Tab-separated table of C-alpha atoms in Angstrom:
chain	number	residue	atom	x	y	z
A	1	ASN	CA	18.222	-9.695	8.657
A	2	GLU	CA	16.842	-7.569	11.471
A	3	MET	CA	15.816	-4.851	9.034
A	4	HIS	CA	14.250	-7.375	6.668
A	5	ALA	CA	12.259	-8.762	9.583
A	6	THR	CA	11.134	-5.218	10.448
A	7	ILE	CA	10.153	-4.598	6.838
A	8	ARG	CA	8.299	-7.883	6.670
A	9	SER	CA	6.477	-7.176	9.919
A	10	LEU	CA	5.511	-3.676	8.717
A	11	ASN	CA	4.297	-5.039	5.391
A	12	LEU	CA	2.396	-7.860	7.096
A	13	PHE	CA	0.862	-5.403	9.541
A	14	PHE	CA	-0.297	-3.068	6.772
A	15	LEU	CA	-1.541	-5.967	4.656
A	16	ALA	CA	-3.455	-7.405	7.606
A	17	LEU	CA	-4.879	-3.998	8.483
A	18	GLY	CA	-5.921	-3.343	4.894
A	19	GLY	CA	-7.389	-6.836	4.553
A	20	THR	CA	-9.324	-6.500	7.791
A	21	LEU	CA	-10.760	-3.140	6.777
A	22	ILE	CA	-11.708	-4.422	3.341
A	23	ALA	CA	-13.339	-7.532	4.843
A	24	LEU	CA	-15.236	-5.395	7.359
A	25	PHE	CA	-16.613	-3.125	4.677
A	26	TYR	CA	-17.444	-6.114	2.484
A	27	LEU	CA	-19.498	-7.579	5.340
A	28	ILE	CA	-21.263	-4.283	5.984
A	29	THR	CA	-21.945	-3.767	2.277
A	30	HIS	CA	-23.204	-7.357	1.985
A	31	ARG	CA	-25.545	-6.820	4.933
A	32	VAL	CA	-26.927	-3.594	3.421
A	33	GLU	CA	-27.476	-5.361	0.093
A	34	ARG	CA	-29.276	-8.191	1.892
A	35	ARG	CA	-31.492	-5.659	3.628
A	36	LEU	CA	-32.186	-4.067	0.255
A	37	ASP	CA	-33.196	-7.430	-1.192
A	38	ASP	CA	-35.472	-8.070	1.790
A	39	ALA	CA	-36.973	-4.605	1.452
A	40	HIS	CA	-37.649	-5.188	-2.257
A	41	LEU	CA	-39.436	-8.479	-1.467
A	42	ARG	CA	-41.549	-6.936	1.295
A	43	SER	CA	-42.434	-4.020	-0.930
A	44	ALA	CA	-43.838	-6.323	-3.608
A	45	ALA	CA	-45.993	-8.159	-1.051
A	46	GLN	CA	-47.504	-5.065	0.599
A	47	GLY	CA	-50.007	-2.518	-0.552
A	48	LEU	CA	-49.395	0.817	-2.269
A	49	GLU	CA	-49.477	2.749	0.964
A	50	ARG	CA	-46.603	0.873	2.445
A	51	GLU	CA	-44.857	0.660	-0.893
A	52	ALA	CA	-44.174	4.404	-0.913
A	53	LEU	CA	-42.582	4.128	2.513
A	54	GLN	CA	-40.542	1.137	1.388
A	55	VAL	CA	-39.343	3.016	-1.682
A	56	ARG	CA	-38.042	5.802	0.555
A	57	HIS	CA	-36.307	3.307	2.820
A	58	ILE	CA	-34.803	1.528	-0.162
A	59	ALA	CA	-33.493	4.812	-1.532
A	60	GLU	CA	-31.939	5.606	1.853
A	61	LEU	CA	-30.347	2.167	2.042
A	62	GLU	CA	-28.968	2.519	-1.479
A	63	LYS	CA	-27.422	5.850	-0.517
A	64	GLU	CA	-25.860	4.266	2.563
A	65	ARG	CA	-24.526	1.372	0.471
A	66	ASP	CA	-22.971	3.844	-1.955
A	67	LYS	CA	-21.384	5.752	0.934
A	68	LEU	CA	-19.975	2.519	2.320
A	69	ARG	CA	-18.518	1.588	-1.056
A	70	ARG	CA	-16.846	4.989	-1.342
A	71	THR	CA	-15.491	4.621	2.198
A	72	GLN	CA	-14.182	1.156	1.336
A	73	GLU	CA	-12.383	2.558	-1.725
A	74	GLU	CA	-10.879	5.344	0.393
A	75	LEU	CA	-9.680	2.819	2.968
A	76	GLN	CA	-8.087	0.712	0.254
A	77	LYS	CA	-6.277	3.772	-1.077
A	78	GLY	CA	-5.238	4.719	2.474
A	79	ALA	CA	-3.860	1.232	3.106
A	80	GLU	CA	-1.863	1.423	-0.124
A	81	ASN	CA	-0.526	4.859	0.883
A	82	LEU	CA	0.547	3.444	4.262
A	83	ARG	CA	2.387	0.571	2.570
A	84	LEU	CA	4.111	3.026	0.225
A	85	ALA	CA	5.094	5.349	3.092
A	86	ALA	CA	6.558	2.383	4.997
A	87	LYS	CA	8.637	1.411	1.957
A	88	VAL	CA	9.876	4.986	1.442
A	89	PHE	CA	10.870	5.180	5.121
A	90	GLU	CA	12.632	1.847	5.083
A	91	PHE	CA	14.470	2.164	1.776
A	92	SER	CA	15.487	5.819	1.999
A	93	ARG	CA	19.231	6.280	1.592
A	94	GLU	CA	19.110	8.954	4.291
A	95	GLY	CA	19.253	7.795	7.886
A	96	ILE	CA	15.902	8.479	9.551
A	97	MET	CA	15.218	8.436	13.274
A	98	ILE	CA	11.788	9.144	14.764
A	99	THR	CA	11.612	10.216	18.406
A	100	ASP	CA	8.893	11.311	20.755
A	101	ALA	CA	8.821	14.818	22.247
A	102	GLN	CA	11.293	13.762	24.956
A	103	GLY	CA	13.847	12.490	22.421
A	104	VAL	CA	13.169	8.784	23.020
A	105	ILE	CA	13.759	6.831	19.810
A	106	ALA	CA	10.589	5.204	18.453
A	107	ARG	CA	11.764	4.002	15.044
A	108	VAL	CA	14.807	4.041	12.748
A	109	ASN	CA	15.325	2.956	9.162
A	110	LYS	CA	17.917	0.707	7.526
A	111	ALA	CA	20.170	3.602	6.471
A	112	PHE	CA	20.308	4.793	10.097
A	113	THR	CA	21.557	1.394	11.249
A	114	GLN	CA	24.157	1.321	8.482
A	115	ILE	CA	25.422	4.818	9.289
A	116	THR	CA	25.530	4.464	13.082
A	117	GLY	CA	26.320	0.771	13.442
A	118	TYR	CA	23.490	0.377	15.957
A	119	GLY	CA	20.841	-2.269	15.369
A	120	THR	CA	17.187	-1.333	15.543
A	121	ASP	CA	16.671	-3.218	18.819
A	122	GLU	CA	19.647	-1.425	20.368
A	123	VAL	CA	18.177	2.072	19.925
A	124	ILE	CA	14.379	1.722	20.173
A	125	GLY	CA	13.282	3.105	23.545
A	126	ARG	CA	16.601	4.828	24.218
A	127	SER	CA	17.370	8.541	24.231
A	128	GLU	CA	18.733	10.158	21.098
A	129	THR	CA	21.612	11.371	23.262
A	130	LEU	CA	23.045	7.889	22.681
A	131	LEU	CA	24.530	9.359	19.481
A	132	HIS	CA	26.023	12.497	21.050
A	133	SER	CA	29.768	12.768	20.497
A	134	GLY	CA	30.480	15.078	23.412
A	135	ARG	CA	31.881	17.763	21.107
A	136	HIS	CA	28.844	19.993	21.681
A	137	ASP	CA	28.100	21.392	25.111
A	138	ALA	CA	24.659	21.186	26.735
A	139	ALA	CA	23.852	24.816	25.879
A	140	TYR	CA	24.427	24.163	22.164
A	141	CYS	CA	22.238	21.047	22.216
A	142	ALA	CA	19.524	22.915	24.130
A	143	SER	CA	19.601	25.755	21.579
A	144	ILE	CA	19.094	23.245	18.765
A	145	TRP	CA	16.025	21.752	20.473
A	146	GLN	CA	14.629	25.172	21.413
A	147	GLY	CA	15.066	26.430	17.853
A	148	MET	CA	13.415	23.359	16.441
A	149	LEU	CA	10.466	23.574	18.822
A	150	ARG	CA	10.067	27.301	18.155
A	151	THR	CA	10.212	27.155	14.336
A	152	GLY	CA	9.196	23.548	13.710
A	153	ALA	CA	12.501	22.593	12.081
A	154	TRP	CA	16.272	22.797	12.432
A	155	GLN	CA	19.178	21.808	10.252
A	156	GLY	CA	22.909	22.101	10.506
A	157	GLU	CA	26.128	20.173	10.946
A	158	VAL	CA	26.669	18.253	14.167
A	159	TRP	CA	29.137	15.685	15.413
A	160	SER	CA	27.754	12.294	16.364
A	161	ARG	CA	29.212	9.012	17.596
A	162	ARG	CA	28.809	5.592	16.007
A	163	LYS	CA	28.395	2.420	18.056
A	164	ASN	CA	32.116	1.665	17.619
A	165	GLY	CA	32.973	5.056	19.196
A	166	GLU	CA	34.018	6.735	15.947
A	167	GLU	CA	32.968	10.376	15.771
A	168	TYR	CA	31.632	11.691	12.489
A	169	ALA	CA	30.238	14.949	11.146
A	170	GLN	CA	26.732	14.816	9.744
A	171	TRP	CA	24.243	17.221	8.237
A	172	LEU	CA	21.198	16.916	10.470
A	173	SER	CA	17.681	17.953	9.521
A	174	MET	CA	15.002	17.761	12.202
A	175	THR	CA	11.297	18.462	11.771
A	176	VAL	CA	8.567	18.593	14.400
A	177	VAL	CA	5.518	16.516	13.480
A	178	ARG	CA	2.460	17.078	15.650
A	179	ASP	CA	-0.693	14.971	15.746
């Protein structure tokens, strides 16, 4: 239920974001088209001298409208890509945990909660050390983090601990993602 609520909130967020962006670009495009219509009307009422200037302005406005339409299409595609990425994250069969640079958990997927027994609300904002089994000493854990930060990735077998205290071996793959 908790994961479904998370999925629904992610989907609603991305739908709202996409809808807002589409509405914004519709309003901008509508305003540009209205300005074009006004410019066409003024051009017909004015003399040839001003008509040449109006024609240039109209051409510029048409170019801007076309740019806005292309941007709107790109935003729609981007919103769809975000929705797809959210679904891939959520429905992956592999447990996924996203942390910040200090190891504080920012997000987990459904498979993570099933594997560890921890609910999403129980881990968000907590250190990833919550899962440490105690089988690895601090030097080993530090070498993992140093290797990952140096090369951008690390993978290997580690022992972790579920919420119920059960220790389990897992193949861990970590990747650094920088903004």
